[in-house]
Amino acid sequence: MSKFDEVISKIRRGELILWVGSGFSKFAGYPTGGELANIIKEKLNPDEKQYFENKFNLDDITEEFVQMRSRKELISVLDKVFKKEPTNLTLHETVSKISQIQTIITTNYDKSFERAYRNDIFTIISDKEVPASIRNKVNLHKIHGDIDVPNSIVITKTDYSDYYKERKENLVWNEIRSLISKYSILFIGYSFEDSNVKSMFEEILGRLGDLHKDYYLITPNLPDHKKRYLLEKYSIHYIKMSAEDAISNIRNEVEINLIMDTEDGYVPYHLVKKIYWERKIDPNFSIAEEGRLILKDIGVLEGGPRIVWNISLKAPIEKRSRIKKFEDILSGNTFGKCLISQDDCTINLSAKVGESLLFDPKNGNASDLTVTSIPNGPVSANLLLLKSGLFFNNLKGERYSSGSAGEIRVFHDVFDLTIKMDTRKPGQGVHFNVHAKNIMEGYQIYNFINSWIEEDLLQVNFDFLEVPYTLSFSKLFPEKVVQDMKRRYDLYSKLFRIQREFNVIFGDFTFVTDDDFNTMNKIIFLLDGGQLLRTGKIFSIQGEIVDEEHFFRALDQEVFDFTYGPLPLCYHLLNTDVVLDCGLNLCNGFIVNKQEVISKLKQGFKKFNLEVESKTGTYSVAYWEILTSKQDEGLVLNNLKNKPEQQHD
């Protein structure tokens, strides 16, 4: 393993602290120590510059400047340099994305890290910040001070001397000493020339001996004698690399292994939710008995990275349709859930979301695999037919999207509506899944669909769209579907009408027989005023005259129209008895026992037995309420039986 691989491994495990110097802030547009020294010299007049000819170190130059001018003027120069906005924060922001780096030590005065981390960093400048350091934030130790706190800045030779004298009593310095003893250190953009820092390392190395942690310094170029000196004197390993390449490579490796490192407990637990939310990734971790996290499932939020799978599935031909469904959901061409197992095929896979592997590819053999589409978020919708005014209000649902397709699902107790969109081709698809539990629910939804067919346009108002979404039935569904929907509407509307008319409730209607269809249509035929033709010649009935005037006129005629009822007619429909009050309607009839009837009438009787005969040998059965409402002439007799027997058609 190379030294840089060691650095990456330690960072992934949270065992390394980043130590940066002015070379790191140079990427943000701030000067190095040597460049800052030249800036200060440029503030001198020609007479003053003679005293700086042999001074090259920043601490010597600033010491002389303070003696010649004042510390206040030196701070003023520093303010102009370090209080300006950074020109580029890419490097600092990249560091902020490496979640395992929880401590940074810097000798820089600028605010680049504070800007990159925003609210996720706590700056430690003086002793009073040490006990206030926050566990849930990155701790930034600014050992040479902060530009916003002038008294904290260590820059002159006197500053360094005073700092050295006070370091044993200084809590910040003791904190740094403790960190160096417990963690490996990576120096970037730092020359390791600070005598105080050297002294501290010498002390720690002397106390710990071979038990000391590993230390590394990254810079593009370093003379061989410097490499030997740092390694032999301070156990610092040199890595030849630029800061940009080092940070970029570290970040890439951390990103690739992010999920696996989360499972292994290397990612700070309090940051897990935030880390994945920033990446628009939605993982679901469960906790194993030993406290280790295990990834159960994973999705992406809207606008998040794609989950990319490299799957090798070897399946027999008869299993290909199932594999195709799995692949379509996985690729985002469709949405849903699908399970495949080793009974279906041989499964070898690797996967990543964005840059992060979901698991170690070495463990890619699987006994079964389930893919489930995760919705991007909830939706609320209203369905409205403008002409009829029919609507379904406040439907809840969810929406899905991928790079190639989109889908919106809304749910009702009676139906599910799915709207599908494919970015690869124009148009849209709509699917209605009706799951009515009774006749009333079926009538409600199919009445709505039938009205949609007739009006053609359905207006859908989604909470996430400013304008209504319009669905044209004629453009979405073929004629075969139209006819099927109309047949279903016809069925449910007739059954609903029968329920309402005769106060019955049909139970199980999942299987409707041909006999049920025929019976239902007979009942509707009668309700609509239709008459069923029957054969029969002579009837013996007991009745009561409804209208004497009509009755006497009928007696004077050779033949007449005759109506008798109500007679209960029982139909068996969907395992339920439906009883209709019907009547017999006979045309061209005559009374066989006419003289007997006349005799009874003269004696004042209004109730008597009649024998009626049809000359044609036929009669009709009709719904009594409709039959009597249309009867203007002829003989009408009411049925006098108290509990007439039900007659089955």
XYZ file of C-alpha atoms in Angstrom:
649
model
C 0.000 0.000 0.000
C 1.395 3.421 -0.971
C 1.639 6.248 1.540
C -1.173 8.071 -0.256
C -3.354 4.954 -0.022
C -2.580 4.964 3.709
C -3.791 8.560 3.898
C -7.042 7.675 2.127
C -7.600 4.658 4.351
C -7.044 6.697 7.531
C -9.329 9.481 6.337
C -12.089 6.980 5.527
C -11.798 5.576 9.051
C -11.810 9.058 10.629
C -8.264 8.629 11.946
C -6.608 11.627 10.295
C -6.544 15.391 10.887
C -5.917 17.938 8.133
C -3.244 20.587 8.807
C -3.107 23.362 6.219
C -0.861 26.381 5.725
C -0.792 29.419 3.491
C -0.128 27.284 0.408
C -3.676 25.964 0.747
C -5.265 29.424 0.989
C -3.370 30.468 -2.128
C -5.975 28.533 -4.119
C -8.608 30.892 -2.674
C -6.646 33.955 -3.853
C -4.693 34.756 -0.678
C -0.892 35.159 -0.538
C 1.642 32.701 0.812
C 3.966 33.793 3.627
C 6.636 34.962 1.168
C 4.102 36.848 -0.942
C 2.654 38.512 2.151
C 6.146 39.633 3.144
C 6.547 41.346 -0.239
C 3.133 43.027 0.098
C 4.198 44.500 3.444
C 7.515 45.691 1.993
C 5.637 47.510 -0.771
C 4.026 49.693 1.899
C 7.445 51.128 2.825
C 8.942 54.337 1.493
C 12.469 54.289 0.024
C 14.103 55.406 3.271
C 12.387 52.631 5.230
C 13.211 49.875 2.766
C 16.963 50.015 3.590
C 16.225 48.438 6.962
C 14.555 45.445 5.282
C 17.223 44.572 2.727
C 18.511 41.603 4.707
C 15.146 40.501 6.054
C 13.327 37.737 4.182
C 11.298 35.826 6.746
C 7.769 37.032 7.403
C 8.220 37.135 11.184
C 11.378 39.316 10.820
C 9.733 41.677 8.329
C 6.547 42.117 10.361
C 8.586 42.611 13.553
C 10.571 45.427 11.930
C 7.400 46.902 10.391
C 5.684 47.089 13.781
C 8.757 48.749 15.335
C 8.966 51.235 12.476
C 5.264 51.907 12.068
C 2.824 50.265 14.481
C 0.928 47.006 15.024
C -2.260 48.861 14.182
C -0.904 49.700 10.743
C 0.239 46.095 10.266
C -3.256 44.857 11.099
C -4.638 47.377 8.625
C -2.446 45.865 5.891
C -3.567 42.361 6.845
C -7.219 43.430 6.794
C -6.926 44.614 3.206
C -5.324 41.325 2.216
C -7.419 38.779 4.096
C -10.828 40.427 4.439
C -11.396 40.525 0.712
C -13.660 37.903 -0.818
C -11.937 34.669 -1.882
C -11.560 34.217 -5.623
C -12.037 30.445 -5.607
C -13.327 28.158 -2.866
C -13.345 24.936 -4.895
C -10.580 23.275 -2.871
C -12.062 24.262 0.496
C -15.547 23.175 -0.586
C -14.168 19.827 -1.728
C -12.705 19.316 1.733
C -16.086 20.175 3.250
C -17.592 17.226 1.352
C -15.201 14.769 3.015
C -17.348 14.017 6.039
C -14.735 11.926 7.858
C -12.517 14.987 8.254
C -13.855 16.374 11.514
C -10.839 18.411 12.643
C -8.738 20.935 10.728
C -5.689 22.783 12.045
C -4.539 25.861 10.161
C -2.060 28.698 10.457
C -4.106 30.822 8.038
C -5.943 33.989 9.048
C -8.562 34.039 6.250
C -12.188 32.814 6.418
C -12.128 30.387 3.498
C -13.038 27.313 5.524
C -15.782 29.185 7.352
C -17.288 30.197 4.007
C -17.005 26.694 2.561
C -18.529 24.943 5.578
C -21.040 27.722 6.379
C -22.853 26.723 9.571
C -21.187 23.324 9.878
C -17.888 24.507 11.351
C -16.808 25.786 14.783
C -13.732 27.995 14.948
C -11.347 27.686 17.893
C -9.004 30.669 18.291
C -8.505 31.118 22.022
C -8.805 29.142 25.240
C -12.439 30.090 25.768
C -13.516 28.246 22.590
C -11.902 24.953 23.620
C -14.588 23.826 26.101
C -17.272 25.196 23.774
C -16.185 23.092 20.805
C -19.176 21.369 19.209
C -19.164 17.641 18.584
C -21.633 17.837 15.701
C -19.547 20.328 13.732
C -16.092 20.337 12.193
C -13.626 21.955 14.602
C -11.278 24.459 12.952
C -8.248 25.283 15.105
C -6.718 28.584 13.928
C -3.452 28.417 15.889
C -2.090 31.669 14.457
C -5.312 33.601 14.906
C -8.173 34.964 12.858
C -8.295 38.137 10.767
C -11.512 39.196 12.561
C -9.762 38.960 15.952
C -6.631 41.198 15.642
C -5.300 40.376 19.109
C -5.227 36.663 18.202
C -2.909 37.035 15.205
C 0.553 35.501 15.558
C 2.848 36.923 12.863
C 5.797 38.863 14.309
C 8.881 37.399 15.957
C 7.637 38.777 19.279
C 4.242 37.091 18.713
C 5.939 33.736 18.172
C 8.168 34.202 21.212
C 5.254 35.106 23.469
C 3.205 32.242 22.059
C 6.026 29.810 22.763
C 6.373 31.012 26.366
C 2.639 30.657 27.003
C 2.052 27.392 25.184
C 2.247 25.144 28.248
C -0.534 27.134 29.881
C -2.373 27.664 26.593
C -5.462 25.397 26.282
C -5.483 25.674 22.494
C -1.901 24.490 22.340
C -2.618 21.643 24.746
C -5.561 20.647 22.588
C -3.300 20.570 19.519
C -0.761 18.478 21.426
C -3.499 15.997 22.349
C -4.752 15.761 18.758
C -1.236 15.119 17.416
C -0.817 12.333 19.979
C -4.119 10.596 19.041
C -4.495 11.155 15.310
C -2.453 10.929 12.148
C -1.750 14.302 10.534
C -1.778 15.298 6.873
C 0.081 18.552 6.099
C -0.991 20.303 2.888
C 0.232 23.737 1.809
C 2.370 23.852 4.947
C 6.145 24.200 4.999
C 6.677 22.831 8.516
C 9.060 25.659 9.394
C 7.281 26.915 12.525
C 9.718 26.432 15.419
C 6.864 26.104 17.913
C 5.285 23.320 15.904
C 8.622 21.561 15.472
C 9.264 21.749 19.194
C 5.856 20.262 19.962
C 6.365 17.351 17.565
C 9.807 16.659 19.035
C 8.260 16.540 22.503
C 5.437 14.198 21.468
C 7.701 11.878 19.477
C 10.089 11.712 22.435
C 7.267 10.700 24.788
C 5.486 8.229 22.523
C 8.474 6.649 20.826
C 7.404 4.004 18.307
C 3.769 4.367 19.425
C 3.363 7.705 17.690
C 0.809 8.115 14.904
C 1.664 8.451 11.222
C 2.330 11.901 9.735
C 2.313 12.896 6.068
C 3.216 15.991 4.060
C 1.896 16.581 0.535
C 3.588 19.039 -1.806
C 4.573 18.882 -5.509
C 8.286 19.336 -4.928
C 10.614 18.855 -1.988
C 14.413 18.530 -2.050
C 15.771 15.134 -1.104
C 17.567 16.462 1.955
C 14.287 17.923 3.214
C 12.550 14.583 2.731
C 15.212 12.818 4.779
C 15.157 15.522 7.429
C 11.379 15.395 7.928
C 11.284 11.606 8.009
C 14.244 11.109 10.345
C 13.546 14.017 12.669
C 9.722 14.100 12.749
C 8.580 10.808 11.163
C 6.816 12.779 8.427
C 6.373 10.860 5.165
C 6.613 12.886 1.972
C 4.017 12.390 -0.793
C 4.730 14.010 -4.140
C 1.436 15.454 -5.273
C -0.317 18.797 -5.723
C -2.921 19.881 -3.209
C -5.623 19.905 -5.919
C -4.907 16.338 -6.989
C -4.591 15.097 -3.420
C -7.876 16.570 -2.203
C -9.695 15.563 -5.386
C -8.464 11.970 -5.200
C -9.260 11.722 -1.486
C -12.737 13.053 -2.049
C -13.341 10.619 -4.942
C -12.253 7.614 -2.898
C -14.337 8.718 0.075
C -17.338 9.210 -2.214
C -16.929 5.805 -3.851
C -16.832 4.065 -0.469
C -19.325 6.341 1.312
C -22.124 3.787 1.747
C -19.804 0.959 2.764
C -18.002 3.270 5.214
C -21.386 4.307 6.635
C -22.215 0.662 7.251
C -18.825 0.148 8.921
C -19.436 3.104 11.251
C -16.681 5.328 9.851
C -19.034 8.123 8.822
C -20.067 10.207 11.865
C -23.568 9.021 12.747
C -24.904 12.531 13.364
C -23.932 13.493 9.816
C -25.404 10.502 7.984
C -28.803 12.059 7.241
C -27.301 15.406 6.204
C -24.631 13.827 4.007
C -27.105 11.857 1.936
C -29.690 14.636 1.833
C -27.079 16.976 0.310
C -26.438 14.350 -2.355
C -30.185 13.883 -2.887
C -29.862 10.235 -1.942
C -32.424 8.501 0.260
C -30.908 5.412 1.932
C -32.626 3.304 4.567
C -30.189 1.799 7.072
C -31.132 -0.751 9.695
C -29.106 -1.457 12.816
C -27.646 -4.939 13.260
C -27.248 -6.598 16.651
C -23.630 -5.503 16.940
C -24.635 -1.904 16.222
C -23.405 -1.953 12.639
C -25.540 -0.205 10.051
C -26.880 -2.250 7.144
C -28.275 -0.727 3.961
C -31.813 -2.115 3.514
C -32.885 -0.115 0.468
C -32.034 3.107 -1.288
C -33.699 5.676 -3.518
C -32.967 9.117 -4.884
C -34.766 12.376 -4.289
C -36.025 14.541 -7.121
C -33.079 15.865 -9.105
C -30.760 13.334 -7.482
C -28.231 11.030 -9.159
C -29.263 7.894 -10.969
C -28.773 4.498 -9.412
C -26.617 2.640 -11.888
C -26.513 -1.140 -11.787
C -24.134 -3.455 -13.522
C -26.085 -6.680 -13.415
C -25.384 -9.971 -15.065
C -28.549 -12.071 -15.247
C -28.446 -15.425 -16.938
C -31.954 -16.805 -17.336
C -33.737 -19.417 -19.474
C -36.002 -18.144 -22.242
C -39.213 -18.811 -20.303
C -38.061 -16.406 -17.539
C -37.139 -13.503 -19.841
C -40.411 -11.589 -19.413
C -39.841 -11.352 -15.676
C -36.236 -10.278 -16.207
C -37.438 -7.627 -18.691
C -39.849 -6.194 -16.108
C -37.041 -6.076 -13.550
C -34.709 -4.329 -16.008
C -37.335 -1.737 -17.000
C -37.977 -0.736 -13.382
C -34.269 -0.690 -12.685
C -33.522 1.558 -15.666
C -36.386 3.923 -14.842
C -38.358 3.119 -18.003
C -41.252 1.984 -15.804
C -42.049 2.177 -12.106
C -43.161 -0.467 -9.656
C -41.741 -3.447 -7.773
C -40.257 -6.715 -8.952
C -38.484 -9.639 -7.256
C -36.143 -12.055 -8.984
C -34.427 -14.978 -7.301
C -31.859 -17.620 -8.088
C -34.805 -19.765 -9.187
C -35.289 -17.288 -12.036
C -31.680 -16.714 -12.995
C -28.048 -16.469 -11.919
C -27.456 -13.038 -10.346
C -24.121 -11.205 -10.337
C -24.149 -7.486 -9.749
C -22.512 -4.265 -8.703
C -24.250 -0.955 -8.201
C -23.646 2.675 -7.404
C -25.704 5.777 -6.795
C -23.945 8.805 -8.147
C -20.307 7.983 -7.382
C -20.958 5.742 -4.364
C -20.891 1.963 -4.542
C -23.879 0.342 -2.862
C -21.786 -2.641 -1.803
C -18.406 -4.244 -2.370
C -18.393 -5.720 -5.914
C -16.560 -8.753 -4.481
C -19.832 -9.637 -2.757
C -21.906 -9.353 -5.924
C -23.456 -12.820 -5.929
C -27.090 -12.641 -4.798
C -29.739 -15.250 -4.016
C -32.555 -12.819 -4.739
C -32.995 -9.211 -5.704
C -35.914 -6.820 -5.353
C -36.194 -3.520 -7.171
C -38.777 -0.986 -6.008
C -39.433 2.451 -7.422
C -39.342 5.140 -4.744
C -41.655 8.135 -5.314
C -40.104 11.567 -5.614
C -42.771 12.965 -3.347
C -46.492 13.134 -2.544
C -49.096 14.803 -4.755
C -52.642 16.019 -4.304
C -55.083 16.159 -7.211
C -58.646 17.056 -8.189
C -60.421 15.472 -11.177
C -63.116 17.584 -12.864
C -65.439 17.126 -15.841
C -66.417 20.672 -16.774
C -69.671 19.958 -18.623
C -71.292 17.497 -16.225
C -69.704 18.973 -13.101
C -68.703 15.517 -11.848
C -65.521 15.523 -9.780
C -63.284 13.677 -7.364
C -61.693 16.044 -4.894
C -58.511 15.969 -2.798
C -57.082 12.714 -4.125
C -53.733 11.777 -2.618
C -50.937 10.144 -4.534
C -47.271 10.143 -5.458
C -45.060 10.981 -8.392
C -42.088 9.231 -9.909
C -39.472 10.417 -12.374
C -36.312 9.213 -14.047
C -34.186 10.328 -16.936
C -36.471 8.599 -19.426
C -39.939 8.528 -17.902
C -42.320 10.013 -15.391
C -45.404 8.726 -13.654
C -48.079 10.184 -11.395
C -50.360 7.956 -9.351
C -53.420 9.147 -7.458
C -55.560 6.931 -5.264
C -59.225 6.730 -4.353
C -61.111 4.083 -2.412
C -62.707 2.971 -5.666
C -59.923 3.439 -8.232
C -56.284 4.233 -8.941
C -55.351 6.629 -11.735
C -51.887 6.384 -13.263
C -50.579 8.946 -15.757
C -47.435 7.822 -17.580
C -45.065 10.022 -19.562
C -42.140 8.834 -21.685
C -39.521 11.435 -22.577
C -38.317 9.261 -25.461
C -41.550 9.608 -27.432
C -44.478 12.059 -27.508
C -47.778 11.410 -25.826
C -48.863 9.992 -22.545
C -50.471 6.890 -21.143
C -53.307 6.622 -18.651
C -54.395 3.576 -16.708
C -57.521 3.216 -14.599
C -57.546 0.389 -12.080
C -61.060 0.074 -10.636
C -61.551 -1.915 -7.443
C -65.164 -1.236 -6.550
C -66.370 -3.208 -3.530
C -70.083 -2.799 -4.230
C -72.564 -1.713 -6.880
C -72.782 1.866 -5.652
C -69.007 2.379 -5.875
C -68.930 0.765 -9.308
C -71.713 3.014 -10.542
C -69.944 6.088 -9.153
C -66.700 5.494 -11.024
C -68.130 4.128 -14.274
C -70.673 6.942 -14.424
C -67.687 9.291 -14.156
C -65.767 7.421 -16.868
C -68.807 7.335 -19.158
C -69.234 11.082 -18.758
C -65.521 11.488 -19.520
C -66.003 9.481 -22.727
C -68.901 11.712 -23.767
C -67.153 14.984 -22.827
C -63.696 13.706 -23.938
C -61.680 16.158 -21.804
C -60.840 15.549 -18.148
C -59.235 18.379 -16.195
C -56.699 17.305 -13.567
C -55.466 19.884 -11.071
C -52.183 18.884 -9.416
C -50.854 20.773 -6.405
C -47.397 21.056 -7.985
C -48.602 22.512 -11.304
C -49.863 26.058 -11.783
C -52.152 25.179 -14.713
C -54.587 22.255 -15.073
C -53.462 19.080 -16.807
C -55.886 17.899 -19.520
C -56.522 14.288 -20.540
C -58.399 13.474 -23.751
C -60.144 10.097 -23.557
C -60.372 9.679 -27.331
C -56.622 10.209 -27.734
C -55.642 7.976 -24.834
C -57.805 4.905 -25.279
C -58.636 2.750 -28.326
C -62.202 2.044 -29.368
C -62.029 -1.386 -27.762
C -61.477 0.225 -24.341
C -64.235 2.766 -24.981
C -66.730 -0.006 -25.676
C -65.589 -1.988 -22.644
C -66.031 1.057 -20.377
C -69.498 1.666 -21.802
C -70.490 -1.942 -21.174
C -69.319 -1.684 -17.599
C -71.198 1.572 -17.155
C -74.332 -0.048 -18.572
C -73.975 -2.970 -16.136
C -73.392 -0.879 -13.019
C -75.983 1.770 -13.862
C -78.673 -0.908 -14.335
C -77.744 -2.779 -11.169
C -77.604 0.486 -9.241
C -81.072 1.416 -10.552
C -82.483 -1.970 -9.520
C -80.967 -1.676 -6.044
C -82.450 1.775 -5.597
C -85.863 0.899 -7.059
C -86.439 -2.298 -5.060
C -84.402 -1.603 -1.925
C -82.102 -4.590 -2.330
C -78.332 -4.930 -1.910
C -76.427 -7.217 -4.213
C -73.620 -9.066 -2.484
C -70.912 -10.857 -4.470
C -70.961 -9.533 -8.019
C -67.459 -10.551 -9.074
C -68.925 -13.201 -11.367
C -71.966 -12.245 -13.443
C -73.500 -15.127 -15.400
C -75.341 -14.925 -18.704
C -78.565 -15.677 -16.799
C -77.837 -12.698 -14.540
C -77.396 -10.451 -17.583
C -80.651 -11.639 -19.119
C -82.554 -11.259 -15.849
C -81.143 -7.782 -15.241
C -82.161 -6.645 -18.725
C -85.708 -8.059 -18.265
C -86.136 -6.070 -15.058
C -84.848 -2.877 -16.684
C -87.101 -3.534 -19.675
C -90.135 -3.660 -17.371
C -89.022 -0.562 -15.433
C -88.751 1.319 -18.723
C -92.390 0.475 -19.570
C -91.752 -2.595 -21.667
C -94.234 -5.494 -21.749
C -93.320 -9.158 -21.822
C -95.532 -11.169 -24.198
C -96.927 -14.422 -22.792
C -99.245 -17.175 -24.095
C -102.477 -18.013 -22.278
C -106.211 -18.033 -23.001
C -108.501 -18.302 -19.939
C -107.886 -16.628 -16.571
C -109.873 -17.126 -13.377
C -109.258 -14.169 -11.143
C -110.742 -12.502 -8.097
C -110.806 -8.746 -8.272
C -112.358 -5.422 -7.396
C -113.655 -2.870 -9.861
C -111.424 0.169 -9.985
C -113.583 2.351 -12.293
C -117.306 1.433 -12.636
C -117.830 3.619 -15.679
C -115.010 1.911 -17.584
C -116.203 -1.457 -16.371
C -119.816 -0.988 -17.610
C -118.581 0.257 -20.984
C -116.449 -2.884 -21.244
C -119.487 -5.071 -20.546
C -121.318 -3.434 -23.444
C -118.473 -4.276 -25.817
C -117.897 -7.604 -27.422
C -114.171 -7.417 -26.709
C -112.196 -5.070 -24.504
C -108.773 -4.377 -22.960
C -108.301 -5.955 -19.556
C -105.723 -5.098 -16.810
C -105.288 -7.060 -13.617
C -102.779 -6.657 -10.782
C -100.618 -6.075 -8.920
C -99.091 -9.507 -9.089
C -95.659 -10.042 -7.514
C -93.130 -11.286 -10.054
C -89.911 -12.639 -8.563
C -86.575 -12.607 -10.343
C -83.378 -14.176 -8.992
C -80.489 -11.838 -9.762
C -76.925 -12.134 -8.401
C -78.076 -14.555 -5.693
C -80.731 -12.053 -4.589
C -84.521 -12.177 -5.013
C -85.934 -9.081 -6.717
C -89.745 -8.817 -6.506
C -91.613 -6.563 -8.965
C -95.281 -5.576 -8.695
C -96.512 -6.377 -12.177
C -99.840 -6.646 -13.906
C -101.468 -8.684 -16.656
C -102.533 -6.747 -19.712
C -104.905 -8.507 -22.091
C -106.132 -7.034 -25.368
C -109.152 -8.308 -27.281
C -110.477 -10.106 -24.247
C -114.023 -11.034 -23.202
C -115.697 -12.238 -19.991
C -116.742 -15.879 -20.125
C -119.085 -15.609 -17.089
C -120.527 -12.253 -18.185
C -124.127 -12.957 -17.110
C -123.024 -14.041 -13.653
C -121.023 -10.830 -13.284
C -123.962 -8.664 -14.402
C -126.174 -10.410 -11.858
C -123.659 -9.722 -9.124
C -123.424 -6.072 -10.119
C -127.225 -5.671 -9.915
C -127.063 -7.070 -6.426
C -124.508 -4.335 -5.547
C -121.384 -6.478 -5.519
C -118.081 -4.828 -6.518
C -115.894 -7.805 -5.755
C -116.340 -11.042 -7.646
C -114.690 -13.828 -9.568
C -114.058 -13.349 -13.271
C -113.276 -15.767 -16.020
C -111.535 -13.848 -18.779
C -110.507 -15.255 -22.129
C -108.146 -13.892 -24.771
C -109.260 -14.256 -28.337
C -105.639 -14.146 -29.530
C -104.411 -16.567 -26.872
C -101.739 -14.062 -25.697
C -101.326 -11.467 -22.995
C -98.496 -9.256 -21.690
C -96.821 -8.659 -18.323
C -95.844 -5.092 -17.407
C -94.692 -3.106 -14.397
C -97.909 -2.295 -12.493
C -97.095 1.324 -11.659
C -96.416 2.145 -15.298
C -99.232 -0.032 -16.585
C -101.966 1.649 -14.507
C -100.653 5.156 -15.190
C -101.230 4.618 -18.917
C -104.607 2.822 -18.672
C -107.359 5.184 -19.851
C -109.926 2.702 -21.149
C -110.807 -0.935 -20.570
C -111.397 -3.115 -17.553
C -109.070 -2.694 -14.554
C -109.317 -5.046 -11.604
C -107.257 -4.931 -8.426
C -105.872 -8.178 -7.083
C -107.781 -9.018 -3.871
C -105.546 -11.747 -2.476
C -104.118 -10.642 0.873
C -100.841 -12.508 0.453
C -100.585 -13.461 -3.148
C -98.111 -16.110 -4.080
C -95.019 -14.871 -5.844
C -94.885 -15.897 -9.429
C -91.531 -16.606 -11.038
C -90.997 -15.454 -14.550
